[in-house]
Coordinates of C-alpha atoms in Angstrom, one line a residue:
Chain J
M209 CA -0.1 0.0 0.0
K210 CA 0.9 3.5 -0.7
Y211 CA 1.1 6.4 2.0
M212 CA 1.5 10.1 1.5
L213 CA 3.3 12.0 4.2
V214 CA 1.8 15.4 3.9
M215 CA 4.0 18.1 5.6
R216 CA 2.6 21.1 7.0
T217 CA 4.6 23.9 8.5
T218 CA 3.3 27.2 10.3
E219 CA 4.2 30.4 8.4
E220 CA 6.3 31.0 11.5
A221 CA 8.4 28.1 11.3
V222 CA 9.0 28.6 7.4
Q223 CA 10.4 31.9 8.3
A224 CA 12.4 30.5 11.0
A225 CA 13.7 27.9 8.6
K226 CA 15.2 30.6 6.4
E227 CA 17.5 31.6 9.3
Q228 CA 18.8 28.1 9.4
D229 CA 22.0 27.1 7.6
F230 CA 20.4 26.0 4.2
E231 CA 23.1 23.4 3.8
Q232 CA 22.5 21.7 7.1
V233 CA 18.7 21.5 6.1
I234 CA 19.6 19.9 2.7
N235 CA 21.8 17.4 4.3
A236 CA 19.4 16.4 6.9
M237 CA 16.5 15.7 4.3
G238 CA 18.9 14.2 2.0
A239 CA 19.8 11.8 4.4
Y240 CA 16.3 11.1 5.4
N241 CA 15.3 10.6 1.7
E242 CA 18.5 8.3 1.3
A243 CA 17.5 6.3 4.1
M244 CA 13.9 5.8 2.4
I245 CA 15.5 5.1 -1.0
K246 CA 17.9 2.5 0.4
A247 CA 15.0 0.5 2.3
G248 CA 13.2 0.5 -1.1
V249 CA 10.2 2.5 0.1
L250 CA 10.4 5.9 -1.5
L251 CA 8.4 6.4 -4.7
A252 CA 8.1 10.2 -4.9
G253 CA 8.4 13.5 -2.9
E254 CA 8.5 16.9 -3.7
G255 CA 9.0 20.2 -1.6
L256 CA 7.1 23.3 -2.3
A257 CA 8.7 27.0 -3.0
D258 CA 8.5 29.9 -0.7
P259 CA 4.5 30.6 0.3
A260 CA 5.3 34.1 -0.7
E261 CA 5.0 33.2 -4.3
G262 CA 1.8 31.3 -3.6
V263 CA -1.9 32.3 -3.4
V264 CA -4.8 30.7 -1.7
V265 CA -8.3 30.3 -3.2
D266 CA -10.8 30.1 -0.4
F267 CA -14.4 28.8 -0.9
D268 CA -15.9 29.7 2.4
A269 CA -18.1 32.5 0.9
E270 CA -20.4 32.2 -2.0
E271 CA -17.8 33.4 -4.7
P272 CA -14.2 31.9 -4.0
V273 CA -11.9 34.5 -2.3
V274 CA -8.1 34.7 -3.5
T275 CA -5.6 35.7 -1.0
D276 CA -1.7 36.4 -2.0
G277 CA 0.7 34.8 0.4
P278 CA 2.1 35.0 2.9
Y279 CA -0.9 34.3 4.9
G280 CA -0.3 35.3 8.6
E281 CA 1.8 33.8 11.5
T282 CA -0.7 31.0 12.5
H283 CA -1.5 29.7 9.1
E284 CA -0.5 26.1 8.5
L285 CA 1.0 25.8 5.2
F286 CA 1.3 22.6 2.9
N287 CA 4.8 22.6 2.4
G288 CA 5.8 19.3 0.5
F289 CA 5.0 15.7 0.5
W290 CA 6.4 12.0 0.0
I291 CA 4.8 9.0 -1.2
I292 CA 6.2 5.7 0.1
Q293 CA 5.3 2.2 -0.4
V294 CA 4.9 0.3 2.8
S295 CA 3.3 -2.9 4.2
S296 CA 1.2 -1.3 6.8
R297 CA 0.1 2.1 8.4
E298 CA 2.3 1.5 11.3
E299 CA 5.3 1.4 9.0
A300 CA 4.4 4.5 7.4
V301 CA 4.1 6.3 10.9
E302 CA 7.6 4.9 11.7
W303 CA 9.0 6.5 8.6
A304 CA 7.0 9.8 9.2
R305 CA 8.7 9.9 12.8
R306 CA 12.1 10.0 11.3
A307 CA 11.6 12.9 9.3
P308 CA 14.0 15.8 10.1
L309 CA 11.2 18.3 11.3
G310 CA 11.0 20.4 14.1
P311 CA 8.6 22.6 16.1
G312 CA 5.9 24.2 14.0
S313 CA 5.8 21.2 11.6
T314 CA 3.4 18.3 11.3
L315 CA 3.3 15.2 9.0
E316 CA 0.0 13.8 8.1
V317 CA 0.0 10.1 7.1
R318 CA -2.6 9.3 4.5
R319 CA -3.1 6.1 2.3
V320 CA -3.1 6.8 -1.2
Q321 CA -6.3 5.5 -3.2
E322 CA -5.6 3.0 -5.5
A323 CA -7.8 1.5 -8.4
E324 CA -9.5 -1.0 -6.0
D325 CA -11.0 1.7 -4.2
F326 CA -13.0 2.5 -7.2
A327 CA -14.0 -1.1 -7.9
D328 CA -17.5 -0.3 -7.6
Y329 CA -17.4 2.5 -10.0
A330 CA -15.2 1.0 -12.9
D331 CA -17.8 1.8 -15.4
N332 CA -18.2 5.4 -14.4
E333 CA -17.2 7.5 -17.5
Y334 CA -14.7 9.6 -15.6
I335 CA -13.1 6.8 -13.8
R336 CA -12.5 5.3 -17.4
K337 CA -11.3 8.5 -18.6
E338 CA -9.0 9.2 -15.8
A339 CA -7.1 5.7 -16.6
E340 CA -6.6 7.2 -20.3
W341 CA -5.5 10.6 -18.7
R342 CA -2.9 8.7 -16.6
R343 CA -1.9 6.9 -19.7
Q344 CA -1.3 9.9 -21.7
L345 CA 0.6 11.9 -19.0
G346 CA 2.8 8.8 -18.3
T347 CA 4.0 8.4 -21.8
E348 CA 5.1 12.0 -22.4
Chain Y
M118 CA 17.7 19.1 14.2
A119 CA 14.6 17.4 15.5
P120 CA 14.5 16.9 19.3
A121 CA 15.4 13.6 20.9
A122 CA 11.8 13.1 22.0
R123 CA 10.3 9.6 22.7
H124 CA 7.2 8.5 20.9
R125 CA 4.6 6.8 23.3
V126 CA 3.1 3.7 22.1
T127 CA 0.5 3.7 25.1
P128 CA -1.4 5.7 25.8
A129 CA -1.4 6.9 22.3
P130 CA -2.6 10.5 21.5
S131 CA -4.7 9.3 18.7
S132 CA -8.2 8.0 19.1
R133 CA -6.9 4.6 17.4
R134 CA -4.5 3.3 19.9
A135 CA -1.3 1.8 18.4
D136 CA -0.9 -1.8 19.1
P137 CA 2.8 -2.4 20.5
R138 CA 3.2 -5.5 18.6
R139 CA 2.5 -3.8 15.3
T140 CA 4.6 -1.0 16.2
V141 CA 7.6 -3.2 17.0
D142 CA 6.8 -5.2 13.7
A143 CA 7.0 -1.9 11.7
V144 CA 10.2 -0.8 13.6
W145 CA 11.8 -4.2 12.8
R146 CA 10.7 -4.1 9.1
I147 CA 12.7 -0.9 8.8
E148 CA 15.7 -1.6 10.9
G149 CA 15.7 -5.7 11.1
A150 CA 18.2 -6.1 8.1
R151 CA 20.7 -3.7 9.6
V152 CA 20.5 -4.6 13.0
I153 CA 21.1 -8.2 11.8
A154 CA 23.7 -7.3 9.4
T155 CA 25.6 -5.5 12.3
L156 CA 25.3 -8.2 14.6
A157 CA 26.4 -10.8 12.0
R158 CA 29.7 -8.8 11.6
M159 CA 30.4 -8.8 15.2
T160 CA 29.6 -12.6 15.8
G161 CA 30.5 -13.9 12.4
D162 CA 27.1 -15.8 12.6
V163 CA 23.9 -14.8 10.9
G164 CA 22.0 -17.6 12.7
F165 CA 23.1 -16.3 16.1
A166 CA 22.6 -12.7 14.9
E167 CA 18.9 -13.2 14.0
E168 CA 18.5 -15.1 17.4
L169 CA 19.9 -12.3 19.4
A170 CA 17.9 -9.9 17.3
Q171 CA 14.5 -11.7 18.2
E172 CA 15.5 -11.4 22.0
A173 CA 16.0 -7.8 21.7
V174 CA 12.6 -7.6 19.8
V175 CA 11.0 -9.6 22.8
E176 CA 12.6 -7.1 25.2
A177 CA 11.3 -4.0 23.0
L178 CA 7.8 -5.6 23.1
Q179 CA 8.1 -5.4 26.9
S180 CA 9.8 -2.1 27.3
W181 CA 8.4 0.1 24.6
P182 CA 4.8 0.2 25.8
Q183 CA 5.8 1.8 29.0
Q184 CA 8.9 3.6 27.9
G185 CA 7.9 4.7 24.4
V186 CA 9.4 4.0 21.2
P187 CA 13.5 5.3 21.4
R188 CA 14.1 7.9 18.7
N189 CA 16.9 5.6 17.5
A190 CA 15.1 2.2 17.6
G191 CA 17.6 0.5 15.6
S192 CA 20.5 1.4 17.8
W193 CA 18.3 0.5 21.0
L194 CA 17.7 -3.0 19.3
T195 CA 21.3 -3.5 18.3
T196 CA 22.5 -2.4 21.9
V197 CA 20.2 -4.7 23.7
A198 CA 21.2 -7.7 21.3
K199 CA 24.7 -6.9 21.7
R200 CA 24.3 -7.2 25.7
R201 CA 22.6 -10.6 25.0
A202 CA 25.5 -11.9 23.0
I203 CA 27.9 -10.9 25.7
D204 CA 25.7 -12.5 28.3
A205 CA 25.5 -15.8 26.1
W206 CA 29.2 -15.7 25.7
R207 CA 29.8 -15.3 29.3
R208 CA 27.6 -18.3 30.2
R209 CA 29.4 -20.5 27.8
E210 CA 32.8 -19.0 29.1
R211 CA 33.9 -18.2 25.6
L212 CA 35.9 -15.2 26.7
D213 CA 37.7 -14.8 23.4
E214 CA 38.7 -12.1 21.0
R215 CA 35.4 -11.6 19.7
Y216 CA 33.6 -11.3 23.0
R217 CA 36.4 -8.7 24.1
L218 CA 35.8 -6.6 20.8
L219 CA 32.1 -6.7 21.4
A220 CA 32.3 -5.8 25.3
R221 CA 35.0 -2.8 24.4
G222 CA 32.5 -1.5 21.4
L223 CA 29.5 -1.6 23.8
A224 CA 31.4 0.4 26.5
E225 CA 32.6 2.9 23.8
S226 CA 29.7 3.7 21.7
G227 CA 26.5 5.2 23.1
E228 CA 22.9 4.3 21.7
D229 CA 22.7 7.2 19.1
E230 CA 26.4 6.5 17.5
W231 CA 25.3 3.2 15.6
Q232 CA 26.2 3.6 12.3
P233 CA 25.0 0.5 10.3
I234 CA 27.1 -0.3 7.3
D235 CA 25.7 -0.7 3.9
D236 CA 28.4 -3.5 3.2
D237 CA 27.1 -5.4 6.1
V238 CA 23.6 -5.5 4.6
L239 CA 25.1 -6.6 1.3
R240 CA 27.1 -9.5 3.1
L241 CA 23.8 -10.3 4.9
V242 CA 22.0 -10.6 1.3
F243 CA 24.7 -12.8 -0.1
T244 CA 24.8 -15.0 3.0
A245 CA 21.0 -15.6 3.1
C246 CA 21.3 -16.6 -0.6
H247 CA 24.3 -18.7 -0.3
P248 CA 24.6 -21.7 -2.5
V249 CA 24.7 -24.4 0.3
L250 CA 21.0 -23.5 1.0
S251 CA 18.1 -24.8 -0.8
R252 CA 15.9 -22.3 -2.9
P253 CA 12.9 -22.4 -0.4
A254 CA 15.5 -21.8 2.5
Q255 CA 16.9 -19.1 0.7
I256 CA 13.5 -17.4 0.1
A257 CA 12.4 -17.8 3.6
L258 CA 15.9 -16.6 5.1
T259 CA 15.8 -13.6 2.8
L260 CA 12.5 -12.5 3.4
R261 CA 13.1 -12.8 7.2
V262 CA 16.5 -11.3 7.6
V263 CA 16.6 -8.8 4.7
G264 CA 13.1 -8.1 4.2
G265 CA 12.3 -7.7 7.9
L266 CA 9.0 -9.7 7.7
T267 CA 7.9 -11.9 10.4
T268 CA 7.5 -15.4 10.0
A269 CA 3.8 -15.2 10.3
E270 CA 4.0 -12.6 7.5
I271 CA 6.2 -14.9 5.3
A272 CA 3.8 -17.8 5.8
R273 CA 0.8 -15.8 5.0
M274 CA 2.6 -14.5 1.7
L275 CA 3.9 -17.9 0.7
L276 CA 0.7 -19.7 1.7
V277 CA 2.4 -22.2 3.8
P278 CA 2.0 -22.9 7.6
V279 CA 3.8 -20.8 10.2
A280 CA 5.6 -24.0 11.3
T281 CA 7.1 -24.6 7.8
V282 CA 8.4 -21.2 7.4
Q283 CA 10.1 -21.6 11.0
A284 CA 11.5 -25.0 10.2
R285 CA 13.1 -23.7 6.9
I286 CA 14.7 -20.7 8.7
T287 CA 16.0 -23.0 11.6
R288 CA 17.3 -25.4 9.1
A289 CA 18.7 -22.7 7.0
K290 CA 20.6 -21.2 10.0
K291 CA 21.9 -24.7 10.9
T292 CA 23.2 -25.3 7.6
L293 CA 25.0 -22.2 7.4
A294 CA 26.6 -22.7 10.7
A295 CA 27.4 -26.6 9.5
A296 CA 28.9 -25.3 6.3
R297 CA 31.0 -22.6 8.1
V298 CA 29.7 -20.0 5.7
R299 CA 31.6 -17.0 6.5
F300 CA 30.0 -13.7 6.7
E301 CA 31.5 -11.9 3.8
A302 CA 30.7 -10.8 0.3
P303 CA 31.9 -13.4 -2.4
D304 CA 35.4 -13.2 -4.1
P305 CA 35.4 -11.7 -7.6
N306 CA 36.2 -15.1 -9.1
E307 CA 32.6 -16.3 -7.9
W308 CA 30.9 -12.8 -7.8
G309 CA 28.8 -13.3 -10.9
E310 CA 27.5 -16.7 -10.0
R311 CA 26.5 -15.4 -6.5
L312 CA 24.9 -12.3 -7.7
G313 CA 23.0 -14.6 -10.2
A314 CA 21.5 -16.4 -7.0
V315 CA 20.6 -13.5 -5.3
L316 CA 18.6 -12.3 -8.2
S317 CA 16.9 -15.3 -8.9
V318 CA 15.9 -15.5 -5.4
V319 CA 14.3 -12.1 -5.6
Y320 CA 12.6 -12.9 -8.9
L321 CA 11.3 -16.2 -7.7
V322 CA 9.5 -14.2 -4.8
F323 CA 8.2 -11.8 -7.6
T324 CA 6.9 -14.5 -10.1
E325 CA 5.3 -16.3 -7.3
G326 CA 3.6 -13.2 -6.7
Y327 CA 2.9 -12.5 -10.4
A328 CA 1.6 -15.7 -11.4
A329 CA 0.9 -17.5 -8.2
T330 CA 1.4 -21.0 -8.6
S331 CA -0.5 -22.0 -5.7
G332 CA -3.6 -20.4 -3.9
D333 CA -6.9 -19.1 -5.0
R334 CA -5.5 -15.8 -6.2
W335 CA -3.7 -15.5 -9.5
I336 CA -1.7 -12.4 -8.5
R337 CA -0.4 -11.7 -5.0
P338 CA 0.4 -8.2 -5.0
D339 CA 2.1 -8.3 -1.3
L340 CA 4.6 -11.0 -2.5
A341 CA 5.5 -9.1 -5.6
N342 CA 5.7 -5.8 -3.9
E343 CA 8.0 -7.2 -1.5
A344 CA 10.2 -8.5 -4.2
L345 CA 10.2 -4.9 -5.9
R346 CA 11.3 -3.7 -2.2
L347 CA 14.0 -6.2 -2.3
G348 CA 14.9 -5.2 -5.8
R349 CA 15.2 -1.5 -5.0
V350 CA 17.3 -2.2 -1.8
L351 CA 19.7 -4.1 -4.0
A352 CA 19.9 -1.4 -6.5
G353 CA 20.9 1.1 -3.7
L354 CA 23.6 -1.5 -2.5
L355 CA 24.8 -2.4 -6.1
P356 CA 24.5 0.6 -8.2
R357 CA 27.1 -0.6 -10.8
E358 CA 25.6 -3.7 -11.6
P359 CA 23.5 -3.5 -14.5
E360 CA 21.5 -6.8 -14.0
V361 CA 20.3 -5.5 -10.6
H362 CA 18.7 -2.6 -12.2
G363 CA 17.7 -4.9 -15.2
L364 CA 15.7 -7.1 -12.6
L365 CA 14.3 -4.1 -11.1
A366 CA 13.0 -2.7 -14.4
L367 CA 11.7 -6.0 -15.5
M368 CA 9.8 -6.3 -12.2
E369 CA 8.4 -2.9 -12.5
F370 CA 7.1 -3.4 -16.0
Q371 CA 5.4 -6.7 -15.0
A372 CA 4.0 -5.1 -12.1
S373 CA 2.7 -2.2 -13.9
R374 CA 0.1 -4.8 -15.6
F375 CA -1.4 -6.0 -12.4
A376 CA -4.8 -4.1 -12.4
A377 CA -5.2 -5.2 -16.0
R378 CA -4.1 -8.9 -15.5
V379 CA -7.3 -10.4 -14.0
R380 CA -11.0 -10.0 -14.5
P381 CA -13.2 -9.0 -11.5
D382 CA -14.0 -12.8 -11.4
G383 CA -10.5 -13.6 -10.8
T384 CA -9.8 -15.1 -14.4
P385 CA -6.5 -14.0 -16.1
V386 CA -6.4 -11.7 -19.1
L387 CA -3.7 -12.3 -21.7
L388 CA -1.5 -9.4 -22.9
A389 CA -3.1 -8.9 -26.1
D390 CA -6.5 -8.4 -24.5
Q391 CA -5.7 -6.3 -21.5
D392 CA -7.1 -3.0 -21.3
R393 CA -3.8 -0.8 -21.4
T394 CA -5.5 2.3 -19.9
R395 CA -5.3 0.2 -16.7
W396 CA -1.5 -0.1 -16.6
D397 CA 0.3 1.8 -13.9
R398 CA 2.0 4.6 -15.9
A399 CA 3.8 5.7 -12.7
Q400 CA 5.2 2.2 -12.3
I401 CA 6.1 2.0 -16.0
A402 CA 8.0 5.4 -15.7
R403 CA 10.1 3.7 -12.9
G404 CA 10.8 0.6 -14.9
R405 CA 12.1 2.9 -17.7
A406 CA 14.4 4.7 -15.5
A407 CA 15.5 1.6 -13.8
L408 CA 16.3 0.2 -17.4
R409 CA 18.2 3.5 -18.4
R410 CA 20.4 3.0 -15.2
A411 CA 21.1 -0.5 -16.3
G412 CA 22.1 0.8 -19.7
S413 CA 24.2 3.5 -18.3
T414 CA 26.6 1.3 -16.6
G415 CA 28.1 0.6 -19.9
R416 CA 28.4 -3.0 -19.7
G417 CA 25.6 -3.9 -22.0
L418 CA 22.3 -5.7 -20.9
G419 CA 22.0 -9.1 -19.5
P420 CA 19.2 -11.5 -19.5
Y421 CA 17.0 -9.3 -17.1
G422 CA 17.9 -6.2 -18.8
L423 CA 16.8 -7.6 -22.2
Q424 CA 13.6 -9.2 -20.8
A425 CA 13.1 -5.6 -19.3
A426 CA 13.8 -4.1 -22.8
I427 CA 11.2 -6.4 -24.3
A428 CA 8.7 -5.7 -21.7
E429 CA 9.4 -1.9 -22.2
C430 CA 8.3 -2.2 -25.8
H431 CA 5.1 -3.6 -24.8
A432 CA 4.8 -1.1 -21.9
V433 CA 5.1 2.0 -24.3
A434 CA 2.9 0.5 -27.2
P435 CA -0.6 1.9 -27.3
S436 CA -1.8 -1.5 -28.8
V437 CA -0.6 -4.9 -29.9
A438 CA -0.6 -3.7 -33.6
E439 CA 1.5 -0.7 -32.7
T440 CA 4.1 -2.7 -31.0
D441 CA 7.5 -2.3 -32.2
W442 CA 7.8 -6.0 -32.9
R443 CA 10.9 -5.6 -35.0
R444 CA 12.6 -4.3 -32.0
I445 CA 11.5 -7.2 -30.0
V446 CA 12.7 -9.7 -32.5
L447 CA 16.1 -8.3 -32.2
L448 CA 15.9 -8.3 -28.3
Y449 CA 15.0 -11.9 -28.5
E450 CA 17.8 -12.5 -30.7
A451 CA 20.2 -11.1 -28.1
L452 CA 18.6 -12.9 -25.4
G453 CA 18.8 -16.1 -27.1
R454 CA 22.7 -15.5 -27.7
I455 CA 23.4 -15.0 -24.2
A456 CA 20.6 -17.1 -22.4
P457 CA 19.6 -19.6 -25.1
S458 CA 16.6 -21.7 -24.3
P459 CA 13.8 -23.2 -26.4
V460 CA 11.3 -20.9 -24.6
V461 CA 13.2 -17.7 -25.7
E462 CA 13.2 -19.0 -29.3
L463 CA 9.6 -19.8 -29.0
N464 CA 9.1 -16.3 -28.0
R465 CA 11.0 -14.9 -30.8
A466 CA 8.8 -17.1 -33.2
V467 CA 5.9 -15.3 -31.8
A468 CA 7.4 -11.9 -32.4
V469 CA 8.8 -12.9 -36.0
S470 CA 5.1 -13.9 -36.7
M471 CA 4.0 -10.1 -35.7
A472 CA 6.8 -8.3 -37.3
V473 CA 7.4 -10.4 -40.5
G474 CA 4.6 -13.1 -40.9
P475 CA 3.4 -16.5 -39.9
A476 CA 5.4 -18.3 -42.5
E477 CA 8.7 -17.2 -41.3
A478 CA 7.7 -17.9 -37.7
L479 CA 6.6 -21.5 -38.5
R480 CA 9.9 -22.4 -39.8
I481 CA 11.4 -21.6 -36.1
V482 CA 8.7 -23.6 -34.7
D483 CA 9.2 -26.6 -36.9
R484 CA 12.9 -26.3 -36.2
L485 CA 12.4 -26.4 -32.5
A486 CA 10.1 -29.4 -32.8
G487 CA 12.5 -31.0 -35.0
E488 CA 15.0 -31.0 -32.1
Q489 CA 12.4 -32.4 -29.7
A490 CA 12.2 -29.2 -27.8
L491 CA 9.7 -28.4 -25.1
R492 CA 8.3 -32.0 -25.3
G493 CA 5.4 -32.7 -22.9
S494 CA 4.5 -28.8 -22.8
H495 CA 1.6 -27.3 -24.5
L496 CA 3.5 -24.1 -25.4
L497 CA 4.8 -25.4 -28.8
P498 CA 1.8 -26.9 -30.2
S499 CA -0.4 -24.1 -29.2
V500 CA 2.1 -21.6 -31.0
R501 CA 2.1 -23.9 -34.1
G502 CA -1.5 -24.3 -33.9
E503 CA -2.1 -20.6 -34.1
L504 CA 0.5 -20.0 -36.9
L505 CA -1.1 -22.9 -39.0
A506 CA -4.4 -21.1 -38.5
R507 CA -3.1 -18.0 -39.6
L508 CA -1.8 -19.5 -42.8
G509 CA -5.2 -20.9 -43.2
R510 CA -4.1 -24.8 -42.9
V511 CA -7.2 -25.4 -40.6
E512 CA -6.8 -29.2 -40.2
E513 CA -3.5 -29.0 -39.2
A514 CA -4.1 -26.1 -36.9
R515 CA -7.0 -28.0 -35.2
A516 CA -5.0 -30.9 -34.6
E517 CA -2.1 -29.0 -33.0
L518 CA -4.5 -26.9 -30.9
L519 CA -6.3 -30.2 -29.5
A520 CA -2.7 -31.7 -28.8
A521 CA -1.9 -28.6 -26.9
A522 CA -5.2 -28.7 -24.8
E523 CA -4.1 -32.4 -23.9
L524 CA -1.0 -31.0 -22.6
A525 CA -2.1 -27.9 -20.7
A526 CA -2.0 -28.5 -17.0
N527 CA -4.2 -25.7 -16.1
R528 CA -8.0 -26.1 -16.7
R529 CA -8.5 -22.6 -18.0
E530 CA -5.8 -22.6 -20.5
R531 CA -7.1 -25.8 -21.7
S532 CA -10.7 -24.5 -22.5
V533 CA -9.1 -21.4 -24.1
L534 CA -7.4 -23.9 -26.7
L535 CA -10.5 -26.1 -26.9
E536 CA -12.5 -23.0 -27.8
K537 CA -10.0 -22.1 -30.4
A538 CA -9.9 -25.3 -31.9
A539 CA -13.6 -25.4 -32.1
G540 CA -13.8 -21.9 -33.6
L541 CA -11.6 -22.7 -36.8

């Protein structure tokens, strides 16, 4: 089964991270990624650029409200993710615990849906289309 | 850096409280190989190392629910196991050089300084797949000590009783000890052969999951995923071995078709009839990346790499008709030169029938039949029957397909062949 480790960090912690020696951060993250690669579990992972470059589209109101980043100190930001292939939720949690993150950060451990989760909807037009989209994206 | 906090197993902050057994199993899965590898280097004995590690796991089960899971759990397990080794040696009054080394090492290094060495894991892989062991023993021991699976998990995956797995592992450890197998990587003069044994153990685990020979499911993804994981571990340990990447690529391509290989009722779907939109494109991309790595070592592709290259041709083709059959023919020719076998030759014939035509292919099949190759197998007459049918030689085709049906061991295959014969 596949799990996504969803990294969230408060705006405050993002700013604090900028004060850190960036090379040290790279080394810590690199060692973590390397451990998961060596264990044969890492399938994908990405980190996101500075939230100052981002915008948030909020659907609370009738019309979506667009806000430029940064979004204030207490706002939790989606900051990156890993996708790992493991044999249990516990194993995914163990890998999450090893991430080199500190105060202000959380990792949410979520199972990635697979085709089997949609087995009852196999005939749905969009489920069928999605398979085709994936095919086209994958072959580029 | 992250704080050296301890993670509590119970009481857990989440509403779903963690089961200590499952948590310890998860840690073991991640750390097991490196813990055993470290202990095996120190004691020179994989069997003893595995027993020590087991004792450490038992201690973890007692301690962690109260104390929390240590931040560096692998180091904790290794330290506990080392203490057990020293106790055991003290009891046996074997206070030799190894004991002194271990005792000194334990006094000098703290829990957090444990540095597992990749080479030790590699030695562990070679020892678990040592030629003195039978294939079933190699598979059980590899899944146990390299894969970090519990005997119960291995039993479930291999569909055998737990007692059988335990017996295989016990016997394997005894055999290694009796043969005085040293904990080391093979010499250069036997490297190729020993690496071949490791790769075939991994591939056997995969094929057992891919085309399960036993059990009520035709595909057992957990077993195949285990092989993929072992393949990725090997690729990390031996980045310059083309066949390691070749095998990984082959497994990724084959696994990418899992979703399309079985109908909802469990019956298998042949490659030509598969819904290609259901192939896993991310997995195909990983397979292609592994195949590129195999090619970039500059040592040419071996049998696994060539099979992966053939699988890649299918993986990127939008349909059977739009497949690059000429390239597949060339790849089968290369495969036939370095790993000649009648099955490869028969597959080449099928590719020739698609690239050139059935008449050319029939010449290859007739030569095989003349050599009495693949006698007793339904493969040759079924291919020959198909080719004759395409050439319009209906009577001969029917006779071949019926002969093939006679020989087919699998009930479903037999009925497919009989249907074809009847439809001519």
